[in-house]
GROMACS .gro file of C-alpha atoms in nm:
model
  136
    1MET     CA    1  15.273  -0.866   9.651
    2ALA     CA    2  15.314  -0.797   9.279
    3SER     CA    3  15.021  -0.836   9.048
    4THR     CA    4  15.048  -1.084   8.763
    5PHE     CA    5  14.740  -0.953   8.585
    6LYS     CA    6  14.788  -0.890   8.215
    7SER     CA    7  14.547  -0.698   7.999
    8ILE     CA    8  14.403  -0.848   7.684
    9ILE     CA    9  14.639  -0.630   7.479
   10GLU     CA   10  14.941  -0.748   7.678
   11ARG     CA   11  14.839  -1.110   7.629
   12GLU     CA   12  14.795  -1.049   7.255
   13ILE     CA   13  15.141  -0.890   7.236
   14ASP     CA   14  15.287  -1.190   7.420
   15ARG     CA   15  15.118  -1.425   7.175
   16LEU     CA   16  15.233  -1.231   6.869
   17PHE     CA   17  15.590  -1.181   6.984
   18ASP     CA   18  15.636  -1.538   7.107
   19ASP     CA   19  15.659  -1.645   6.743
   20PRO     CA   20  16.026  -1.707   6.654
   21ASP     CA   21  15.982  -1.495   6.339
   22ALA     CA   22  15.911  -1.192   6.563
   23ALA     CA   23  16.287  -1.151   6.611
   24HIS     CA   24  16.309  -1.072   6.239
   25THR     CA   25  15.974  -0.915   6.154
   26ASN     CA   26  15.747  -0.715   6.383
   27PRO     CA   27  15.418  -0.910   6.391
   28VAL     CA   28  15.209  -0.596   6.447
   29ASN     CA   29  15.338  -0.352   6.188
   30GLY     CA   30  15.530  -0.590   5.961
   31ALA     CA   31  15.854  -0.391   5.989
   32ILE     CA   32  16.171  -0.592   5.931
   33ASN     CA   33  16.419  -0.580   6.219
   34TRP     CA   34  16.730  -0.536   6.005
   35ALA     CA   35  16.951  -0.425   6.293
   36ARG     CA   36  16.831  -0.710   6.515
   37GLN     CA   37  16.728  -0.460   6.780
   38PRO     CA   38  16.587  -0.586   7.111
   39ILE     CA   39  16.223  -0.694   7.099
   40GLY     CA   40  16.134  -0.515   7.426
   41PRO     CA   41  16.093  -0.169   7.270
   42GLN     CA   42  15.901  -0.319   6.978
   43ARG     CA   43  15.662  -0.487   7.221
   44LYS     CA   44  15.599  -0.152   7.392
   45ALA     CA   45  15.547   0.021   7.057
   46ALA     CA   46  15.290  -0.245   6.961
   47VAL     CA   47  15.050  -0.137   7.236
   48ALA     CA   48  14.926   0.183   7.065
   49PRO     CA   49  14.838   0.026   6.727
   50LEU     CA   50  14.661  -0.268   6.889
   51LEU     CA   51  14.463  -0.035   7.116
   52ALA     CA   52  14.371   0.175   6.812
   53ARG     CA   53  14.249  -0.137   6.632
   54GLU     CA   54  14.029  -0.227   6.929
   55TRP     CA   55  13.904   0.132   6.957
   56PHE     CA   56  13.817   0.130   6.586
   57ALA     CA   57  13.633  -0.202   6.624
   58VAL     CA   58  13.408  -0.038   6.884
   59TYR     CA   59  13.372   0.315   6.743
   60GLY     CA   60  13.423   0.265   6.370
   61PRO     CA   61  13.151   0.161   6.127
   62PRO     CA   62  13.006  -0.179   6.219
   63ASP     CA   63  13.054  -0.310   5.865
   64ALA     CA   64  13.412  -0.183   5.827
   65PRO     CA   65  13.702  -0.424   5.789
   66ARG     CA   66  13.941  -0.431   6.081
   67LEU     CA   67  14.192  -0.148   6.101
   68PRO     CA   68  14.509  -0.244   5.910
   69LEU     CA   69  14.836  -0.187   6.095
   70SER     CA   70  15.118  -0.289   5.865
   71HIS     CA   71  15.232  -0.066   5.581
   72ASP     CA   72  15.151  -0.334   5.322
   73ASP     CA   73  14.800  -0.391   5.461
   74VAL     CA   74  14.730  -0.017   5.469
   75GLU     CA   75  14.840   0.016   5.106
   76ASP     CA   76  14.626  -0.285   5.004
   77TYR     CA   77  14.323  -0.123   5.166
   78ARG     CA   78  14.397   0.216   5.008
   79ASN     CA   79  14.414   0.052   4.666
   80ALA     CA   80  14.080  -0.121   4.720
   81ARG     CA   81  13.745   0.039   4.655
   82GLY     CA   82  13.466   0.151   4.881
   83LEU     CA   83  13.478   0.132   5.258
   84ALA     CA   84  13.805  -0.064   5.266
   85ALA     CA   85  13.981   0.221   5.081
   86VAL     CA   86  13.849   0.481   5.324
   87VAL     CA   87  13.958   0.261   5.618
   88GLY     CA   88  14.305   0.239   5.462
   89PHE     CA   89  14.334   0.617   5.436
   90TYR     CA   90  14.203   0.651   5.792
   91ALA     CA   91  14.456   0.395   5.920
   92ARG     CA   92  14.744   0.579   5.757
   93SER     CA   93  14.629   0.911   5.899
   94LEU     CA   94  14.574   0.765   6.246
   95SER     CA   95  14.917   0.598   6.248
   96ARG     CA   96  15.077   0.934   6.181
   97ARG     CA   97  14.882   1.112   6.454
   98GLY     CA   98  15.130   1.190   6.730
   99TYR     CA   99  15.494   1.096   6.756
  100GLY     CA  100  15.668   0.788   6.891
  101ARG     CA  101  15.472   0.645   7.178
  102ARG     CA  102  15.189   0.888   7.104
  103SER     CA  103  15.126   0.758   6.754
  104TYR     CA  104  14.774   0.628   6.696
  105ASP     CA  105  14.644   0.907   6.919
  106PHE     CA  106  14.276   0.844   6.839
  107GLY     CA  107  14.168   1.085   7.113
  108ASN     CA  108  14.310   1.375   6.909
  109HIS     CA  109  14.215   1.250   6.564
  110PRO     CA  110  13.893   1.319   6.374
  111SER     CA  111  13.626   1.054   6.406
  112PHE     CA  112  13.594   0.809   6.119
  113ASP     CA  113  13.278   0.984   5.999
  114ASP     CA  114  13.440   1.328   5.999
  115PHE     CA  115  13.752   1.191   5.831
  116ALA     CA  116  13.550   1.010   5.563
  117CYS     CA  117  13.344   1.323   5.488
  118GLY     CA  118  13.661   1.529   5.450
  119LEU     CA  119  13.826   1.265   5.233
  120MET     CA  120  13.522   1.241   5.006
  121SER     CA  121  13.505   1.619   4.980
  122ILE     CA  122  13.868   1.634   4.867
  123ALA     CA  123  13.813   1.346   4.626
  124MET     CA  124  13.509   1.515   4.471
  125GLU     CA  125  13.693   1.847   4.442
  126ARG     CA  126  13.998   1.692   4.277
  127GLY     CA  127  13.818   1.434   4.066
  128LEU     CA  128  13.962   1.130   4.242
  129TRP     CA  129  13.812   0.782   4.211
  130GLY     CA  130  13.556   0.906   3.961
  131LEU     CA  131  13.342   1.048   4.241
  132GLU     CA  132  13.276   1.368   4.050
  133THR     CA  133  13.072   1.169   3.795
  134MET     CA  134  12.863   0.976   4.048
  135LYS     CA  135  12.492   1.042   4.066
  136ILE     CA  136  12.378   1.114   4.419
   0.00000   0.00000   0.00000
């Protein structure tokens, strides 16, 4: 007998991709489906980013905004200030960790705290965001 159990992520993917607009725009990453490619592979590719978002909700800072997944959302976060900007940089880095199905490989990516410390160190060294003039 086959199991009909679906995980929470699978149910969320079903909900997102059941929207008629999903045939034109990926509801997870916002990519436009110019070639009208089948939705099946896009649904499979949506698992990793959604799992990463859930992982970040548990292991990221409790006051952090939710992990952005689309390119536009990531750029909006990166252009913000404070914690949202750091989350945007982290999201971009995490999305590029691994290749294809292994993207969003949070198991082989620095923790948010380690990433933020490294990012702030680079920003202080290079004079980004005016951090070099901040009083600590």
